[in-house]
mmCIF file of C-alpha atoms in Angstrom:
data_model
loop_
_atom_site.group_PDB
_atom_site.id
_atom_site.type_symbol
_atom_site.label_atom_id
_atom_site.label_comp_id
_atom_site.label_asym_id
_atom_site.label_seq_id
_atom_site.Cartn_x
_atom_site.Cartn_y
_atom_site.Cartn_z
ATOM 1 C CA MET A 874 84.340 22.863 74.195
ATOM 2 C CA ARG A 875 84.468 25.822 76.585
ATOM 3 C CA HIS A 876 85.776 28.528 74.202
ATOM 4 C CA ALA A 877 82.861 27.479 71.647
ATOM 5 C CA ALA A 878 80.281 26.723 74.390
ATOM 6 C CA ILE A 879 81.049 30.902 75.243
ATOM 7 C CA TRP A 880 81.406 31.813 71.481
ATOM 8 C CA LEU A 881 77.821 30.299 71.075
ATOM 9 C CA ALA A 882 76.170 31.849 74.852
ATOM 10 C CA ALA A 883 77.831 35.119 73.350
ATOM 11 C CA LEU A 884 76.043 35.374 69.964
ATOM 12 C CA ALA A 885 73.024 35.381 72.480
ATOM 13 C CA PHE A 886 74.651 38.359 74.573
ATOM 14 C CA GLY A 887 75.705 40.029 71.138
ATOM 15 C CA LEU A 888 74.392 43.880 70.603
ATOM 16 C CA GLY A 889 71.316 43.995 68.426
ATOM 17 C CA GLY A 890 68.280 45.700 68.599
ATOM 18 C CA CYS A 891 67.454 47.347 72.081
ATOM 19 C CA ALA A 892 64.013 47.276 73.884
ATOM 20 C CA GLY A 893 62.916 48.405 76.726
ATOM 21 C CA PRO A 894 60.999 51.421 78.771
ATOM 22 C CA PRO A 895 60.711 54.471 77.612
ATOM 23 C CA PRO A 896 63.560 57.122 78.110
ATOM 24 C CA PRO A 897 63.115 58.543 81.329
ATOM 25 C CA PRO A 898 62.318 62.192 80.994
ATOM 26 C CA ALA A 899 65.605 64.653 81.395
ATOM 27 C CA GLY A 900 67.259 64.519 84.222
ATOM 28 C CA HIS A 901 65.978 61.637 85.801
ATOM 29 C CA THR A 902 68.595 59.405 84.857
ATOM 30 C CA ASP A 903 71.527 61.074 86.841
ATOM 31 C CA GLN A 904 71.132 59.105 89.365
ATOM 32 C CA LEU A 905 70.829 56.365 88.209
ATOM 33 C CA ARG A 906 72.280 53.035 89.451
ATOM 34 C CA ILE A 907 72.347 50.019 86.632
ATOM 35 C CA VAL A 908 72.936 46.633 87.201
ATOM 36 C CA SER A 909 74.127 44.594 84.121
ATOM 37 C CA LEU A 910 73.563 41.223 83.101
ATOM 38 C CA ASN A 911 75.516 41.013 80.218
ATOM 39 C CA PRO A 912 79.189 41.403 79.423
ATOM 40 C CA CYS A 913 78.729 42.883 75.503
ATOM 41 C CA SER A 914 76.486 45.732 77.790
ATOM 42 C CA ASP A 915 78.932 45.471 80.826
ATOM 43 C CA ALA A 916 81.398 46.946 78.368
ATOM 44 C CA ILE A 917 79.648 49.542 77.029
ATOM 45 C CA LEU A 918 78.361 50.400 80.257
ATOM 46 C CA ALA A 919 81.174 50.480 82.260
ATOM 47 C CA GLU A 920 82.635 53.396 78.887
ATOM 48 C CA ILE A 921 79.993 55.896 78.903
ATOM 49 C CA ALA A 922 77.890 55.133 82.504
ATOM 50 C CA PRO A 923 80.845 54.281 85.085
ATOM 51 C CA GLY A 924 79.516 56.016 88.012
ATOM 52 C CA LYS A 925 75.838 55.163 87.443
ATOM 53 C CA LEU A 926 76.784 51.123 86.711
ATOM 54 C CA VAL A 927 76.887 49.304 90.038
ATOM 55 C CA ALA A 928 77.287 45.465 89.019
ATOM 56 C CA VAL A 929 78.183 43.644 85.896
ATOM 57 C CA SER A 930 78.104 40.129 84.835
ATOM 58 C CA HIS A 931 79.965 37.374 86.235
ATOM 59 C CA TYR A 932 81.132 36.513 82.725
ATOM 60 C CA SER A 933 83.052 39.744 82.718
ATOM 61 C CA HIS A 934 85.363 38.998 86.519
ATOM 62 C CA ASP A 935 86.113 35.304 84.174
ATOM 63 C CA PRO A 936 89.327 36.283 81.891
ATOM 64 C CA SER A 937 88.203 33.464 79.614
ATOM 65 C CA ALA A 938 84.076 35.166 78.726
ATOM 66 C CA GLY A 939 83.605 38.566 79.355
ATOM 67 C CA SER A 940 84.719 40.957 76.743
ATOM 68 C CA MET A 941 86.736 44.091 78.665
ATOM 69 C CA PRO A 942 90.017 43.810 80.533
ATOM 70 C CA VAL A 943 89.110 41.585 84.328
ATOM 71 C CA ASP A 944 90.793 44.241 85.699
ATOM 72 C CA GLN A 945 88.401 47.292 84.480
ATOM 73 C CA ALA A 946 85.677 44.432 85.359
ATOM 74 C CA HIS A 947 87.071 44.299 89.011
ATOM 75 C CA ARG A 948 86.045 47.918 89.510
ATOM 76 C CA TRP A 949 82.469 46.830 90.300
ATOM 77 C CA PRO A 950 80.847 43.706 91.766
ATOM 78 C CA SER A 951 79.909 40.861 89.158
ATOM 79 C CA THR A 952 76.443 39.204 89.875
ATOM 80 C CA GLY A 953 74.620 36.494 88.328
ATOM 81 C CA GLY A 954 71.726 38.073 87.579
ATOM 82 C CA SER A 955 68.959 36.595 90.177
ATOM 83 C CA VAL A 956 66.004 38.628 91.748
ATOM 84 C CA GLU A 957 67.650 38.861 95.257
ATOM 85 C CA GLU A 958 71.019 40.125 94.331
ATOM 86 C CA ILE A 959 68.852 42.823 91.999
ATOM 87 C CA LEU A 960 67.156 43.936 94.918
ATOM 88 C CA ALA A 961 70.719 43.635 97.637
ATOM 89 C CA MET A 962 71.844 46.318 94.602
ATOM 90 C CA ASP A 963 68.884 49.235 94.788
ATOM 91 C CA ALA A 964 69.285 48.754 91.266
ATOM 92 C CA ASP A 965 66.832 51.479 89.041
ATOM 93 C CA MET A 966 67.732 49.723 85.741
ATOM 94 C CA VAL A 967 68.554 46.052 84.340
ATOM 95 C CA VAL A 968 70.341 45.618 80.930
ATOM 96 C CA ALA A 969 69.989 42.062 79.938
ATOM 97 C CA SER A 970 70.308 39.676 77.027
ATOM 98 C CA THR A 971 66.836 39.298 75.125
ATOM 99 C CA PHE A 972 67.414 35.644 76.879
ATOM 100 C CA LEU A 973 66.654 36.959 80.422
ATOM 101 C CA PRO A 974 65.221 33.858 82.306
ATOM 102 C CA PRO A 975 60.937 35.103 82.344
ATOM 103 C CA ALA A 976 60.427 34.117 85.509
ATOM 104 C CA THR A 977 63.256 37.056 86.355
ATOM 105 C CA ARG A 978 61.958 39.251 84.005
ATOM 106 C CA SER A 979 58.114 39.248 85.657
ATOM 107 C CA ALA A 980 59.495 39.598 88.835
ATOM 108 C CA LEU A 981 61.518 43.117 87.743
ATOM 109 C CA ASP A 982 58.485 43.614 86.136
ATOM 110 C CA LYS A 983 56.004 43.424 89.042
ATOM 111 C CA LEU A 984 58.433 45.133 91.652
ATOM 112 C CA GLY A 985 58.530 48.391 89.028
ATOM 113 C CA ILE A 986 62.382 47.761 87.814
ATOM 114 C CA PRO A 987 63.223 49.273 84.041
ATOM 115 C CA VAL A 988 64.382 46.253 81.762
ATOM 116 C CA VAL A 989 66.188 47.143 78.974
ATOM 117 C CA THR A 990 67.284 43.687 76.311
ATOM 118 C CA LEU A 991 69.614 43.605 74.072
ATOM 119 C CA GLY A 992 69.371 40.975 70.850
ATOM 120 C CA MET A 993 71.871 40.095 68.729
ATOM 121 C CA GLU A 994 73.889 42.762 66.154
ATOM 122 C CA ASN A 995 75.885 41.008 63.063
ATOM 123 C CA THR A 996 76.952 44.311 61.425
ATOM 124 C CA VAL A 997 79.534 47.238 62.607
ATOM 125 C CA ALA A 998 76.989 49.931 61.903
ATOM 126 C CA GLY A 999 74.099 47.900 63.632
ATOM 127 C CA SER A 1000 76.722 47.337 66.544
ATOM 128 C CA LEU A 1001 77.385 51.379 66.733
ATOM 129 C CA GLY A 1002 73.893 52.383 66.688
ATOM 130 C CA GLN A 1003 73.840 49.947 69.645
ATOM 131 C CA VAL A 1004 75.729 51.661 71.235
ATOM 132 C CA ARG A 1005 73.966 54.918 70.656
ATOM 133 C CA LYS A 1006 70.151 53.114 71.586
ATOM 134 C CA LEU A 1007 71.896 52.069 74.769
ATOM 135 C CA ALA A 1008 73.095 55.276 76.082
ATOM 136 C CA VAL A 1009 70.086 57.127 75.015
ATOM 137 C CA GLU A 1010 68.094 55.052 77.513
ATOM 138 C CA VAL A 1011 70.909 55.201 80.431
ATOM 139 C CA GLY A 1012 70.731 58.564 79.705
ATOM 140 C CA GLU A 1013 74.162 59.326 78.525
ATOM 141 C CA ALA A 1014 73.267 60.580 74.582
ATOM 142 C CA GLN A 1015 77.299 62.566 74.440
ATOM 143 C CA GLY A 1016 79.100 59.820 75.677
ATOM 144 C CA GLY A 1017 77.452 57.332 73.079
ATOM 145 C CA GLU A 1018 78.450 59.233 70.387
ATOM 146 C CA ALA A 1019 81.232 59.865 71.743
ATOM 147 C CA LEU A 1020 81.939 56.089 71.831
ATOM 148 C CA ALA A 1021 80.782 55.415 68.005
ATOM 149 C CA HIS A 1022 83.604 57.952 66.636
ATOM 150 C CA ARG A 1023 85.758 56.193 68.525
ATOM 151 C CA ILE A 1024 85.286 53.183 67.186
ATOM 152 C CA GLU A 1025 85.300 54.914 63.353
ATOM 153 C CA ALA A 1026 87.434 55.969 64.172
ATOM 154 C CA ALA A 1027 90.063 53.153 65.041
ATOM 155 C CA ILE A 1028 87.947 51.264 62.464
ATOM 156 C CA ALA A 1029 89.561 54.253 59.727
ATOM 157 C CA ARG A 1030 93.094 53.881 61.001
ATOM 158 C CA ALA A 1031 92.834 50.449 61.070
ATOM 159 C CA ALA A 1032 91.609 49.842 57.577
ATOM 160 C CA PRO A 1033 94.221 48.688 54.479
ATOM 161 C CA GLY A 1034 95.985 50.820 53.033
ATOM 162 C CA GLU A 1035 95.161 51.147 48.469
ATOM 163 C CA GLY A 1036 96.876 47.752 47.538
ATOM 164 C CA GLY A 1037 97.743 46.350 50.254
ATOM 165 C CA ALA A 1038 97.159 43.003 51.129
ATOM 166 C CA SER A 1039 93.951 41.022 51.448
ATOM 167 C CA PRO A 1040 94.329 37.625 51.893
ATOM 168 C CA THR A 1041 91.399 34.277 52.126
ATOM 169 C CA THR A 1042 91.071 34.193 56.392
ATOM 170 C CA ILE A 1043 89.812 31.603 58.430
ATOM 171 C CA LEU A 1044 88.774 32.225 61.972
ATOM 172 C CA TRP A 1045 89.245 29.295 63.425
ATOM 173 C CA GLN A 1046 87.833 28.388 66.567
ATOM 174 C CA PRO A 1047 87.969 25.546 68.926
ATOM 175 C CA GLY A 1048 85.729 22.566 68.062
ATOM 176 C CA GLY A 1049 86.268 23.822 64.119
ATOM 177 C CA ILE A 1050 84.278 26.113 64.922
ATOM 178 C CA VAL A 1051 83.760 29.415 62.450
ATOM 179 C CA PRO A 1052 81.513 32.574 61.921
ATOM 180 C CA GLY A 1053 80.079 32.080 58.347
ATOM 181 C CA GLU A 1054 78.366 34.672 57.050
ATOM 182 C CA GLY A 1055 76.271 36.935 59.533
ATOM 183 C CA ALA A 1056 79.222 37.225 62.226
ATOM 184 C CA LEU A 1057 79.608 40.659 63.774
ATOM 185 C CA VAL A 1058 83.108 39.809 63.654
ATOM 186 C CA VAL A 1059 83.136 38.797 59.647
ATOM 187 C CA ASP A 1060 81.984 41.757 58.831
ATOM 188 C CA LEU A 1061 84.634 43.976 60.872
ATOM 189 C CA MET A 1062 87.472 41.737 58.932
ATOM 190 C CA ARG A 1063 85.846 42.253 55.237
ATOM 191 C CA ARG A 1064 85.966 46.028 56.068
ATOM 192 C CA LEU A 1065 89.948 45.504 57.385
ATOM 193 C CA GLY A 1066 90.675 43.731 53.895
ATOM 194 C CA LEU A 1067 90.258 40.131 55.542
ATOM 195 C CA ARG A 1068 88.562 38.349 52.829
ATOM 196 C CA PRO A 1069 86.491 35.069 53.998
ATOM 197 C CA ALA A 1070 88.059 32.266 52.523
ATOM 198 C CA SER A 1071 85.602 30.423 49.938
ATOM 199 C CA ALA A 1072 85.762 27.698 52.725
ATOM 200 C CA THR A 1073 83.298 28.798 54.380
ATOM 201 C CA ARG A 1074 81.073 30.069 52.388
ATOM 202 C CA GLY A 1075 77.424 28.435 53.561
ATOM 203 C CA LEU A 1076 78.201 28.653 56.632
ATOM 204 C CA GLY A 1077 76.243 30.651 59.015
ATOM 205 C CA GLN A 1078 77.657 32.000 63.276
ATOM 206 C CA GLY A 1079 78.310 28.302 64.716
ATOM 207 C CA ASP A 1080 79.212 25.613 61.898
ATOM 208 C CA ARG A 1081 81.731 23.872 62.100
ATOM 209 C CA LEU A 1082 84.433 23.695 59.528
ATOM 210 C CA PRO A 1083 85.892 20.615 59.857
ATOM 211 C CA LEU A 1084 89.978 19.687 58.976
ATOM 212 C CA GLU A 1085 89.599 17.657 56.548
ATOM 213 C CA ALA A 1086 87.663 21.309 54.905
ATOM 214 C CA VAL A 1087 90.842 23.318 55.611
ATOM 215 C CA LEU A 1088 93.377 20.679 54.331
ATOM 216 C CA ALA A 1089 91.435 20.659 50.776
ATOM 217 C CA ASP A 1090 90.744 24.214 50.844
ATOM 218 C CA PRO A 1091 93.138 26.036 53.532
ATOM 219 C CA PRO A 1092 93.361 29.708 53.236
ATOM 220 C CA GLU A 1093 96.098 32.367 53.143
ATOM 221 C CA LEU A 1094 95.543 32.976 57.159
ATOM 222 C CA LEU A 1095 94.290 30.903 59.406
ATOM 223 C CA LEU A 1096 93.296 33.087 62.611
ATOM 224 C CA HIS A 1097 92.775 30.416 65.229
ATOM 225 C CA ALA A 1098 91.539 31.182 69.167
ATOM 226 C CA GLY A 1099 94.194 28.953 70.675
ATOM 227 C CA PRO A 1100 93.140 25.625 72.787
ATOM 228 C CA SER A 1101 90.528 24.596 75.844
ATOM 229 C CA GLY A 1102 91.333 21.335 75.824
ATOM 230 C CA ASP A 1103 93.052 18.246 75.168
ATOM 231 C CA GLU A 1104 89.948 17.408 71.680
ATOM 232 C CA GLU A 1105 90.289 20.972 70.351
ATOM 233 C CA SER A 1106 94.105 21.643 70.732
ATOM 234 C CA ARG A 1107 94.866 18.241 68.642
ATOM 235 C CA THR A 1108 92.886 19.683 65.890
ATOM 236 C CA LEU A 1109 94.166 23.403 66.095
ATOM 237 C CA HIS A 1110 98.199 22.264 65.956
ATOM 238 C CA HIS A 1111 97.377 18.833 63.592
ATOM 239 C CA PRO A 1112 100.896 18.302 61.574
ATOM 240 C CA ALA A 1113 99.223 18.267 58.607
ATOM 241 C CA LEU A 1114 98.054 21.968 58.891
ATOM 242 C CA ARG A 1115 101.883 22.766 59.830
ATOM 243 C CA LYS A 1116 102.508 21.163 55.810
ATOM 244 C CA LEU A 1117 100.225 23.948 53.986
ATOM 245 C CA ALA A 1118 101.775 26.912 52.646
ATOM 246 C CA MET A 1119 99.355 29.351 55.141
ATOM 247 C CA ARG A 1120 100.124 31.825 57.890
ATOM 248 C CA ARG A 1121 99.017 31.622 60.881
ATOM 249 C CA ALA A 1122 97.784 33.850 64.012
ATOM 250 C CA GLU A 1123 95.630 33.956 67.307
ATOM 251 C CA PHE A 1124 93.269 36.164 67.904
ATOM 252 C CA SER A 1125 92.329 36.017 71.363
ATOM 253 C CA PRO A 1126 87.758 35.156 71.992
ATOM 254 C CA GLN A 1127 87.696 38.116 74.196
ATOM 255 C CA LEU A 1128 87.742 40.648 71.103
ATOM 256 C CA TYR A 1129 84.941 38.872 69.376
ATOM 257 C CA PHE A 1130 82.775 38.004 72.611
ATOM 258 C CA CYS A 1131 80.773 41.374 71.650
ATOM 259 C CA GLY A 1132 80.831 43.908 69.602
ATOM 260 C CA GLY A 1133 81.277 48.272 70.973
ATOM 261 C CA PRO A 1134 84.526 48.730 72.263
ATOM 262 C CA SER A 1135 85.652 45.479 72.139
ATOM 263 C CA LEU A 1136 86.021 46.483 67.891
ATOM 264 C CA ILE A 1137 88.335 48.726 69.242
ATOM 265 C CA ARG A 1138 91.114 46.412 70.073
ATOM 266 C CA ALA A 1139 89.863 43.525 67.105
ATOM 267 C CA ALA A 1140 90.722 46.197 64.455
ATOM 268 C CA GLU A 1141 94.340 47.531 66.598
ATOM 269 C CA ARG A 1142 94.504 43.509 66.475
ATOM 270 C CA LEU A 1143 93.966 42.826 63.133
ATOM 271 C CA ALA A 1144 95.088 45.315 61.055
ATOM 272 C CA GLN A 1145 98.872 43.860 63.026
ATOM 273 C CA ILE A 1146 98.056 40.952 61.864
ATOM 274 C CA ARG A 1147 97.372 42.018 58.136
ATOM 275 C CA ASP A 1148 100.942 43.397 58.305
ATOM 276 C CA GLU A 1149 103.043 41.752 59.962
ATOM 277 C CA GLN A 1150 101.871 38.405 57.830
ATOM 278 C CA ALA A 1151 102.316 40.498 54.768
#
């Protein structure tokens, strides 16, 4: 259940409303030292404020849990998020999820270290807004705008042409978990011409879609994250699935853990699958 657990954790880390201290006055953010405790903000800050980022979350050093290439993440040390580590890194600001332990938040408040917290976001537009908000918080508004424009351009390039393929699609993860309505990746899939299959209707983020439901109402395209264990492998590669007139393709979990710059690679990959499979 490793990928399933990571995906559910990524929902908590996903980017949504940005809550934190008011942005510092102009000129006071030039020398910020930022510690990120969140794989989604790791990837954004690596793009818009690499010189201010002094540590990334330990998730980004794990190839199965990060949202940016591991070789890129290794440019910065990783942290487990303890107050002792944050102090040792002489942080001026911490970026964390809304699930930051209350004791850690309280300690950082008492030490006068500002904390920017990131909630969950479930639309492309919301994710772009999150990029811009975080960029303002760290004094890199122009960098945030540039990244947002790159994401918008990538999605526009990946959009289907008129009359292009629009297959019904299920993104099926190990353990039978699907990103149902209200998931960022579902919004992205729709923008790229991939229609959620009827079997997923009524399902929310992290709900399970059993093998029987897929067999009874198969999609035209099945995206799968790839097996992470024996039980999950048996489900994803069940012999009954091979009897269906259904196209299949792998879609890496690293592409849908987060929004932000991950959307660029996710859009490119989904467009590639859509067009190759058509």
